[in-house]
Amino acid sequence: MIDRGLEPEFSPEVEKEMAQISGPSTESSPDIRDLTQLLWCSIDNDDSRDLDQLSVSETLASGEVKILVAIADVDALVKKGTAIDDHAHTNTTSVYTAARIFPMLPERLSTDLTSLNANEKRLSMVTEMVFNADGAMVSTTAYRALVFNHAKLAYDSVAAWLEGKGELPAPAAAVRGMDAQLRTQDAVAQKLRARRREQGALEFETIQPKAVFEGDQVVGLDVQAHNRARQLIEEFMIATNQATARFLTDKGFASLHRVVRSPERWLKIVDVAKTLGEALPPEPDSRALEEFLVRRRAADPVRFPDLSLTIVKLMGAGEYVIDKPGSTGISHFGLAVRDYAHSTAPNRRFPDLVTSRLMKAAMVGAPSPYSDVELTQLATHCSQQEDDANKVERQVRKSAAALLLASRMGARFDAIVTGASDKGVWVRVFSPPVEGRLVQGFDGLRVGNKLHVELVGVNVLKGFIDFVRRD
């Protein structure tokens, strides 16, 4: 982190400011609604403690469904220009590594005072959206509100219940009407997902193993499945980010948008498809690419994660840009949406905190707290820092995999070739799900070939894993 300009620790100035914060914000105002009686719930990872969003639904007499998404009002305690804000501005994101989480905000804030924790009243920014039977957003508005998390839920257990493979999670079962809430939210999310895919949204499947620890020992690598509950939250967050962007534009505010530009290396994506006997159009076409991905997932599910990773790399990284009212804007190629502002995770992403401050000003008709020059500089800075944080996380994942295999020298594994070029040949082992370099016996191999390999070397510091072929 230090090598990449990220600060792993908080300064004494931050600690002094934290000592002066006695509890959650008690701000009151006529424009802050009391929505604590609504059946709000959170759905996140089992071990998540920085809860940024809650959701609730209401079926209207017309048959349309109102979805409310509440986002933590971090700005209520973290003001622009404070030492806490300066640290968040420097890193711009929380960094999640196998060894330790480096939060963007002090943990007492992000996991308690500004987190939408179960059975707690908290200030929030609410986006209210109404969807018709086809999943189209017919109206939206935004306001501040006091909310109460009635059930802290986890992705895997909710997904198991939605898919008929498990019981209703206990925190949901304890709240009358929460089961119907979740069914309604799931139905709306699936309509939104189907609608985006019709418009060309891309659905990938990449493998990013998470280290499993027992004490200080890495004992395994866990791959999280993209299940129905994750889809529910993902769709609501995408819709909220779109609604936020449009709200700020309608109010005449410049804002930060998240984009993935139309791929400059599209022709290389075309070449990848050609090697698999498929044809893509010569110009970037997200719908054609999604149809190709759907066919490949069905035809070769074992190799699909590696194909996904290849396409993701060729598409290029996402970035932040400033969007001004009246501009045509840049669409998010991967999500098949235009007007997309990150707003749903202010406890762990600085652009979302910036967006929250813009929303507050727009709601009351105050001037923007950020000039166009500031937003332009923030867009560049946040893009760079997020990229560096991703590199740190990826490096530590590789080191964790090397650490797991360090005691298994000479072990043999089933593997598949994931990369083959003049720079070398890489293989992915199926169990545990790790990737390494083939340092011997790679003549004639092509991507997708299956083989047996033997582990011959690891370098934990660098995250290197070396195999040789043993057919």
CSV table of N, CA and C in Angstrom, one decimal, residues 269-281 291-292 295-296 299-300 303 307 446-447:
chain,number,residue,atom,x,y,z
A,269,ILE,N,-11.1,-8.5,-28.9
A,269,ILE,CA,-12.2,-9.3,-28.4
A,269,ILE,C,-12.8,-10.1,-29.6
A,270,VAL,N,-12.9,-9.5,-30.7
A,270,VAL,CA,-13.4,-10.2,-32.0
A,270,VAL,C,-12.5,-11.4,-32.3
A,271,ASP,N,-11.2,-11.2,-32.2
A,271,ASP,CA,-10.2,-12.3,-32.4
A,271,ASP,C,-10.4,-13.4,-31.5
A,272,VAL,N,-10.6,-13.1,-30.2
A,272,VAL,CA,-10.9,-14.2,-29.2
A,272,VAL,C,-12.1,-15.0,-29.6
A,273,ALA,N,-13.2,-14.3,-30.0
A,273,ALA,CA,-14.4,-15.0,-30.4
A,273,ALA,C,-14.1,-15.9,-31.6
A,274,LYS,N,-13.3,-15.3,-32.5
A,274,LYS,CA,-13.0,-16.1,-33.8
A,274,LYS,C,-12.3,-17.4,-33.5
A,275,THR,N,-11.4,-17.4,-32.5
A,275,THR,CA,-10.7,-18.6,-32.1
A,275,THR,C,-11.6,-19.7,-31.6
A,276,LEU,N,-12.8,-19.3,-31.2
A,276,LEU,CA,-13.8,-20.2,-30.6
A,276,LEU,C,-14.9,-20.5,-31.7
A,277,GLY,N,-14.7,-20.1,-32.9
A,277,GLY,CA,-15.6,-20.3,-34.0
A,277,GLY,C,-16.8,-19.4,-34.0
A,278,GLU,N,-16.7,-18.2,-33.3
A,278,GLU,CA,-17.8,-17.3,-33.2
A,278,GLU,C,-17.4,-16.0,-34.0
A,279,ALA,N,-18.4,-15.2,-34.4
A,279,ALA,CA,-18.2,-14.0,-35.1
A,279,ALA,C,-18.9,-12.9,-34.4
A,280,LEU,N,-18.1,-11.8,-34.1
A,280,LEU,CA,-18.7,-10.6,-33.5
A,280,LEU,C,-18.6,-9.5,-34.5
A,281,PRO,N,-19.4,-8.5,-34.4
A,281,PRO,CA,-19.4,-7.3,-35.4
A,281,PRO,C,-18.1,-6.6,-35.3
A,291,GLU,N,-24.6,-11.9,-25.9
A,291,GLU,CA,-25.1,-13.1,-26.5
A,291,GLU,C,-24.0,-14.2,-26.7
A,292,PHE,N,-22.8,-13.7,-27.1
A,292,PHE,CA,-21.6,-14.6,-27.3
A,292,PHE,C,-21.3,-15.2,-25.9
A,295,ARG,N,-23.7,-17.9,-24.9
A,295,ARG,CA,-23.5,-19.2,-25.6
A,295,ARG,C,-22.3,-19.9,-25.1
A,296,ARG,N,-21.2,-19.2,-24.8
A,296,ARG,CA,-20.0,-19.8,-24.3
A,296,ARG,C,-20.1,-20.4,-22.9
A,299,ALA,N,-21.9,-23.7,-23.6
A,299,ALA,CA,-21.1,-24.6,-24.3
A,299,ALA,C,-19.9,-25.2,-23.5
A,300,ASP,N,-19.2,-24.3,-22.7
A,300,ASP,CA,-18.0,-24.7,-22.0
A,300,ASP,C,-17.9,-24.0,-20.6
A,303,ARG,N,-14.3,-23.6,-18.8
A,303,ARG,CA,-13.4,-22.6,-19.3
A,303,ARG,C,-14.0,-21.2,-19.3
A,307,LEU,N,-12.4,-17.3,-19.9
A,307,LEU,CA,-12.8,-16.5,-21.0
A,307,LEU,C,-13.3,-15.1,-20.5
A,446,ARG,N,-2.3,-25.0,-25.7
A,446,ARG,CA,-3.1,-23.9,-26.1
A,446,ARG,C,-4.1,-23.6,-25.0
A,447,VAL,N,-4.6,-22.4,-24.9
A,447,VAL,CA,-5.6,-22.1,-23.9
A,447,VAL,C,-6.8,-23.0,-24.0
